[in-house]
Coordinates of C-alpha atoms in Angstrom, one line a residue:
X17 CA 106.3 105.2 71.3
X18 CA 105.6 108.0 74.0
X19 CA 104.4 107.7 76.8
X20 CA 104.0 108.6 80.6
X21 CA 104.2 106.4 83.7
X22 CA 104.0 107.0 87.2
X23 CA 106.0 107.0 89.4
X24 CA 106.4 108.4 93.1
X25 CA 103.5 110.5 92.3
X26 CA 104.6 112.0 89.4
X27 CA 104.0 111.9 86.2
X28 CA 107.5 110.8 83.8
X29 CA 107.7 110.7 80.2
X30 CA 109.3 107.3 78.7
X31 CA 109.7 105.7 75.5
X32 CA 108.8 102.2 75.3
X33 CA 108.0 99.7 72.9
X34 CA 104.9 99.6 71.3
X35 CA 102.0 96.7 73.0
X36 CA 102.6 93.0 72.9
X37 CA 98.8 91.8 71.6
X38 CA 96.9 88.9 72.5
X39 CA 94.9 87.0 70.0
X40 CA 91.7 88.8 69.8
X41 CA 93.1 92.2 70.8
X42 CA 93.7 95.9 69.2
X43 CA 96.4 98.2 68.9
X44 CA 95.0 101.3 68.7
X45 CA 96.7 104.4 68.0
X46 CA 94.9 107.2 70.5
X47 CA 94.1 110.6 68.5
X48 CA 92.7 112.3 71.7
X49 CA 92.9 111.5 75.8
X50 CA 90.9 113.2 78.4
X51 CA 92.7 113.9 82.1
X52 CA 90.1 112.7 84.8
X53 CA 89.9 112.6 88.6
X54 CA 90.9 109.4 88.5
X55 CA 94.3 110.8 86.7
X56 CA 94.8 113.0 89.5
X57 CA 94.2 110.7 92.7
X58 CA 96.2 108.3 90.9
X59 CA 99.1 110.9 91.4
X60 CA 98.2 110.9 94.9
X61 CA 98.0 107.0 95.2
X62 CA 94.8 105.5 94.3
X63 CA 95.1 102.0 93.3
X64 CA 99.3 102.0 94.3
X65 CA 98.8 102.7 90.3
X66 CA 102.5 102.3 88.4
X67 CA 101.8 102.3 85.0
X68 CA 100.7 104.5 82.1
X69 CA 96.9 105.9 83.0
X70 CA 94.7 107.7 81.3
X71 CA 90.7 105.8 80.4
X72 CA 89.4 108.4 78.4
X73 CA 90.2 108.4 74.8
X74 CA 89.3 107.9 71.1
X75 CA 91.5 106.3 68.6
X76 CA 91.6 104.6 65.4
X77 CA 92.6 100.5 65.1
X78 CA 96.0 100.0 63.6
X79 CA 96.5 96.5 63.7
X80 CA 94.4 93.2 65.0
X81 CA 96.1 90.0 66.1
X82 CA 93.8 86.5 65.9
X83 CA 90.7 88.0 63.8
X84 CA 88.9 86.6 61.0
X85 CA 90.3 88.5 57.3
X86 CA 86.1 89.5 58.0
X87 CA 86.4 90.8 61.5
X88 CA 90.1 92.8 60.6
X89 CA 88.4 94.3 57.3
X90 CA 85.7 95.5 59.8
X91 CA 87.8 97.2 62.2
X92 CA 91.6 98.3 60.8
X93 CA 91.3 102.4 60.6
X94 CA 88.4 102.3 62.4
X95 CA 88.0 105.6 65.3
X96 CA 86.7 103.9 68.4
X97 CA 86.2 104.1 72.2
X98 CA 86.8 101.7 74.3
X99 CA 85.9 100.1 77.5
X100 CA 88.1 100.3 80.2
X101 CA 87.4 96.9 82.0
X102 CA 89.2 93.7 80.9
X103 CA 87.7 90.5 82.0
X104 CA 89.6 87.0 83.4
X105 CA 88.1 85.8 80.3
X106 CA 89.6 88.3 78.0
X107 CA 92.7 86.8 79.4
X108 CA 91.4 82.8 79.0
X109 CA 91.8 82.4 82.6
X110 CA 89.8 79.2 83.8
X111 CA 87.9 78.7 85.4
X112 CA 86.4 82.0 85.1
X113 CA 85.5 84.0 88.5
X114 CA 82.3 83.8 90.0
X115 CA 81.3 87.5 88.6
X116 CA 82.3 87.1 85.2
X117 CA 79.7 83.6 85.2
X118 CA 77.2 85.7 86.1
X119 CA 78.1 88.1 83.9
X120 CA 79.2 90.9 85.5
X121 CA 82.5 91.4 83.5
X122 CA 82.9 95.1 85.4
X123 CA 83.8 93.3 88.8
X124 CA 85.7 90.6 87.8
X125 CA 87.7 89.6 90.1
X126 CA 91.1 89.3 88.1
X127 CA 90.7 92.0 86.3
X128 CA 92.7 94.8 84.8
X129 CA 91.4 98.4 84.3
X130 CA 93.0 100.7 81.5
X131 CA 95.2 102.6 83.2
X132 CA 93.6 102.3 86.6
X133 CA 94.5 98.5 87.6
X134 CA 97.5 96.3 85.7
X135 CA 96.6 97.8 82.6
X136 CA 98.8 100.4 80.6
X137 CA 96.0 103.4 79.4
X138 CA 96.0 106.0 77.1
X139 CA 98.4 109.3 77.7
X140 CA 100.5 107.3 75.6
X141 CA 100.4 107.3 71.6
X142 CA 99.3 103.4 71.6
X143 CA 97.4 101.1 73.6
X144 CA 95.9 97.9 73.2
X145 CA 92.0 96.5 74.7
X146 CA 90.6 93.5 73.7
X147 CA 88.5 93.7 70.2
X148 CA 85.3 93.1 72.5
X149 CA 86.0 96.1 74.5
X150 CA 86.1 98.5 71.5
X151 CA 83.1 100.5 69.9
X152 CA 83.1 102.0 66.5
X153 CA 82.4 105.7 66.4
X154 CA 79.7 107.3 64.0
X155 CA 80.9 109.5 61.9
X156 CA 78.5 112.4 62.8
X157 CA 80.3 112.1 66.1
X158 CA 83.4 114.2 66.6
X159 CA 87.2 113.3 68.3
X160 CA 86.1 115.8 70.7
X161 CA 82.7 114.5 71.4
X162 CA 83.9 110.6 71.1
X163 CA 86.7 111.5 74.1
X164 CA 83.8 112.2 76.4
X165 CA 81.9 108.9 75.7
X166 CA 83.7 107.2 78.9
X167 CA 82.6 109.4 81.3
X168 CA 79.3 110.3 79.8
X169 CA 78.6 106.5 80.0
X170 CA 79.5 106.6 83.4
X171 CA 76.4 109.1 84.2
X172 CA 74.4 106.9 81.9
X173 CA 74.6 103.7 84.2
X174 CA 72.5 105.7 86.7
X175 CA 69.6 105.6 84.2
X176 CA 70.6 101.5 84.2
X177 CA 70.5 101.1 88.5
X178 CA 67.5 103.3 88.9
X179 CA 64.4 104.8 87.5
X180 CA 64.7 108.2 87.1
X181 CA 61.6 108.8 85.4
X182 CA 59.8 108.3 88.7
X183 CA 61.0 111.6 90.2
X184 CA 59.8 114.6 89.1
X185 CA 63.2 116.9 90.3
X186 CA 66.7 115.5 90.8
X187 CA 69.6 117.2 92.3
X188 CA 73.5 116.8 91.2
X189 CA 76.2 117.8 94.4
X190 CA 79.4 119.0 92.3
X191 CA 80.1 120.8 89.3
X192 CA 83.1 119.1 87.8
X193 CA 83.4 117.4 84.7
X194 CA 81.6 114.1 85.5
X195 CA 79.0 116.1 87.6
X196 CA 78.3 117.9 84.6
X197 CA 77.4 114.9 82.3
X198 CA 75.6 113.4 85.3
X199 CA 73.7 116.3 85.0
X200 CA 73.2 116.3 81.3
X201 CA 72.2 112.7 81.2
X202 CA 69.4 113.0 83.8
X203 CA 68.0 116.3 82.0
X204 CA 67.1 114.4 79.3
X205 CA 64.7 112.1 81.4
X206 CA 64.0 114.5 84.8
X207 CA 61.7 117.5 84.1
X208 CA 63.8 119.7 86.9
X209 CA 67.5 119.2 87.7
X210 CA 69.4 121.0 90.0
X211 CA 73.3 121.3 90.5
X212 CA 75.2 122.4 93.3
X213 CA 78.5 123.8 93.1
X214 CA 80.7 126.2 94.2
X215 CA 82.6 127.4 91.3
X216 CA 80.6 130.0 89.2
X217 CA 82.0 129.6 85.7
X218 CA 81.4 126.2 85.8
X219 CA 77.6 127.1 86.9
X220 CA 77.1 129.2 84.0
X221 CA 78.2 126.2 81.7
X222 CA 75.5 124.2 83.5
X223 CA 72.7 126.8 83.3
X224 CA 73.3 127.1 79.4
X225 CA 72.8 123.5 79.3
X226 CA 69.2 124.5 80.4
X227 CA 70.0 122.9 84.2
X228 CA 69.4 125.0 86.9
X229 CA 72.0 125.7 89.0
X230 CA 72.5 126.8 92.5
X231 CA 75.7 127.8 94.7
X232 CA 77.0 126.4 97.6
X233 CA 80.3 127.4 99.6
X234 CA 81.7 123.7 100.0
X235 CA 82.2 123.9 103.7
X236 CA 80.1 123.1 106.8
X237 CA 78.2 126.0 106.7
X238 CA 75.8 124.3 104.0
X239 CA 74.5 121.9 106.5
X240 CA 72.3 124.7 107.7
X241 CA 71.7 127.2 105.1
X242 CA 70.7 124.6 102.2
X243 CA 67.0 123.6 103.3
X244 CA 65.8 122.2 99.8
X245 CA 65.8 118.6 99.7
X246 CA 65.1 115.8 96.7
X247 CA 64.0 112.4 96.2
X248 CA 67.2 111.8 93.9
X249 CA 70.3 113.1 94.5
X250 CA 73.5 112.1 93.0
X251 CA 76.9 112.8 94.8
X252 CA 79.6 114.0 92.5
X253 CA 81.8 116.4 94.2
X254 CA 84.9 114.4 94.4
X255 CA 85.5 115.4 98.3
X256 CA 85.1 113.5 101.4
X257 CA 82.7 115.9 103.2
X258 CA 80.0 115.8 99.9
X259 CA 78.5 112.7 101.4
X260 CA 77.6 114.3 104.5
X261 CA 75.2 117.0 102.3
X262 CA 74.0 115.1 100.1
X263 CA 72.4 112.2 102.9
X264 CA 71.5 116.0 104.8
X265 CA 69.6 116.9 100.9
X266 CA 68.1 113.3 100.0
X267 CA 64.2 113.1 100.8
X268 CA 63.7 110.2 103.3
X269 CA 63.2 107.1 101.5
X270 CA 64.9 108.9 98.6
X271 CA 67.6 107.7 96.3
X272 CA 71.2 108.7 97.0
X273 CA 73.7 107.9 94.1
X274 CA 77.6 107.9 95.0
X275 CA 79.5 108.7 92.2
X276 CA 82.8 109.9 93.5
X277 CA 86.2 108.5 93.9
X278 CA 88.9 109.5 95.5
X279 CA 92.4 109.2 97.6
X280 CA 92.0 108.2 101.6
X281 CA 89.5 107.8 103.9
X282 CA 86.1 109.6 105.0
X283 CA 84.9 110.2 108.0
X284 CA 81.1 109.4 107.8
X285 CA 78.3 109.4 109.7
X286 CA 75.5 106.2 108.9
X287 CA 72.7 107.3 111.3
X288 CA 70.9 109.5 108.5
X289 CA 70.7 106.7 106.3
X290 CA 68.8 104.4 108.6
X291 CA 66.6 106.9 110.1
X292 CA 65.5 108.1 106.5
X293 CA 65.8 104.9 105.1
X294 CA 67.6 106.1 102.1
X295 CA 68.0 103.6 99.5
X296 CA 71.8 104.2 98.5
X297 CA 73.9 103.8 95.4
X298 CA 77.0 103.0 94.2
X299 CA 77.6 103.8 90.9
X300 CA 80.8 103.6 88.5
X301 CA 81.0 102.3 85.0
X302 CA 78.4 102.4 82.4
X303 CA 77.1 101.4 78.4
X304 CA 78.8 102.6 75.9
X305 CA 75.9 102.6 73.7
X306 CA 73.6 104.2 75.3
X307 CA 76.5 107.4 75.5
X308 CA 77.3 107.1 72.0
X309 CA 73.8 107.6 71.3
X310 CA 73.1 110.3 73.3
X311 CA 75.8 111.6 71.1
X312 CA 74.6 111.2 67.9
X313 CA 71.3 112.2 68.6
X314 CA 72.4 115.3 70.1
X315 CA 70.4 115.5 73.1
X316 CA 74.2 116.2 74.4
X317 CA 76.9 117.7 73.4
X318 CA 79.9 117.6 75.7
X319 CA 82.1 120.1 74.3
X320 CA 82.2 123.6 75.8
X321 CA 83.6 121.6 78.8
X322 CA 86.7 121.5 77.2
X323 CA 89.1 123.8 78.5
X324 CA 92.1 123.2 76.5
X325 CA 94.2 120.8 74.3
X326 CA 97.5 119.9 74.8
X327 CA 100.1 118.4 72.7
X328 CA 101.0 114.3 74.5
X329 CA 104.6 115.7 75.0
X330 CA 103.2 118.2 77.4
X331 CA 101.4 116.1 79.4
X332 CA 103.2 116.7 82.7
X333 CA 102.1 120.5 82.1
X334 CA 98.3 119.3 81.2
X335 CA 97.9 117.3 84.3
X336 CA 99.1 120.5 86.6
X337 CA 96.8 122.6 84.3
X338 CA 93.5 120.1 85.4
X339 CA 93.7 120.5 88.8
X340 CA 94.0 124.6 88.9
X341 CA 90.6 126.3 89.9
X342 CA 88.0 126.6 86.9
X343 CA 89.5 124.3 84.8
X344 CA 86.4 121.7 83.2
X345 CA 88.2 119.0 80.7
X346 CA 91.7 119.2 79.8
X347 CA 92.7 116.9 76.7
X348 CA 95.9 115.4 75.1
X349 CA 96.8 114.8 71.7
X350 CA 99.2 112.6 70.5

């Protein structure tokens, strides 16, 4: 099959052979990838990552190992998403870690993250998950809509870690592609959201969204001229200096959400968090079912942030294309 690895920060095209599966695992054949953030610090270094990445995708199951006849009639051909996580006890590993007993499978202590950690991902034309990591995809809900349900679960474990429907405004710091689902996903339970950005095209795609949207300049200079402040804010810019305006934004005793990730260190100052007792959150991976229902209901629809589609082979070209200025979601089809 193709498929791309890194290596010394780029991004190399190989053939290889197709997934060795466990019993109780999937091969599934991807029929679209998103390029994410992550894709692009892992370029930079995040993680040491050597593999295949990509964690966004949708695909259909081409072939089970150690199912019932039941369980592979259920899933063979079957378009799914899957999460990105594998668990120690995925693997059998015993005795299982401490976080996997109490059943917190996402911080597992061994374990691998589709292309992220160990774990060969998706800008590739197969890759295999566990069965118990897949979800089947309604078929009201499109290959362009499915693609998104990673990161749209992603904004969705906010509505899991806190209770949004206590405030009455929220504000989102960032306009990028995971700021704008954040956004999305608190619209439907905040009566007034609020992104800030700095990029007006990708403003305008916010604001037709019905989400008011607001501009910043994405330097120092916001410290003093942004005066508006909220009881929840969530951080999404992706930059080291968007946690130092968003503790400057969050009402005291307000709730800050962390969302980003990214490549090196950040110089950070604590003292605002103690003095306005802010309640901070880190936030990463979410439930799949509660995106794919979002989906199928409607409320969102994620795809006017798609940019453009690329063919797999030109995925070196797609990954340079993601990171120029404007650009929302960049996809890749095998």
């Amino acid at each position: 099959m193709l498929a791309f690895t890194v290596r010394r920060h780029k991004l190399i095209a190989v053939t290889k052979q197709l997934p060795k599966l466990r019993r109780g695992w999937a091969l599934v054949r991807v029929r679209l990838a998103g390029i994410c953030n992550t894709d692009v610090e892992i370029l930079r270094g995040y993680h040491a990552f050597r593999g295949t990445p990509g964690h966004e995708f949708v695909g259909e199951v081409a072939e089970l190992r150690g199912v019932s006849p039941r369980e592979k009639s259920k899933w063979l051909g079957r378009r799914v998403v899957g999460e990105i996580n594998v668990a120690c006890s995925t693997y059998g590993f015993r005795p299982q870690c401490a976080f996997c007993r109490r059943g917190l499978k996402t911080h597992c202590s061994r374990r691998t993250v589709l292309g992220i950690i160990a774990h060969d991902g998706a800008l590739a034309e197969y890759l295999a998950l566990p069965l118990e990591n897949l979800h089947a995809v309604p078929d009201s809900v499109g290959d362009e809509q499915a693609v998104f349900v990673e990161p749209l679960a992603a904004a969705c474990e906010i509505l899991d870690q806190v209770d949004v429907g206590q405030f009455g405004e929220a504000a989102v710091l960032g306009d990028g592609k995971l700021a704008q689902l954040i956004a999305r996903v608190l619209h439907t339970k905040v009566r007034r959201v609020v992104m800030y950005g700095k990029h007006g095209k990708k403003l305008s795609l916010a604001r037709r969204a019905g989400i008011e949207a607001k501009s910043v300049r994405g330097d120092a200079s916001d410290l003093k001229r942004i005066k508006e402040m909220f009881p929840l804010l969530v951080e999404a810019t992706g930059s080291p200096s968007g946690f130092t305006l968003a503790q400057k934004m969050t009402q005291p005793r307000g709730t800050l959400v962390l969302k980003s990730t990214f490549h090196g260190a950040a110089p950070v100052e604590t003292w605002p968090i103690v003095v306005k007792e802010l309640n901070v959150v880190g936030s990463r991976c979410g439930p799949f079912a509660k995106a794919l229902a979002l989906l199928r209901s409607g409320k969102i629809d994620p795809r006017p942030l798609i940019t453009r589609t690329f063919p797999l082979a030109d995925a070196q070209k797609a990954i340079r294309f993601a990171q120029q200025p404007g650009v929302m979601k960049a996809l890749l089809r095998p």
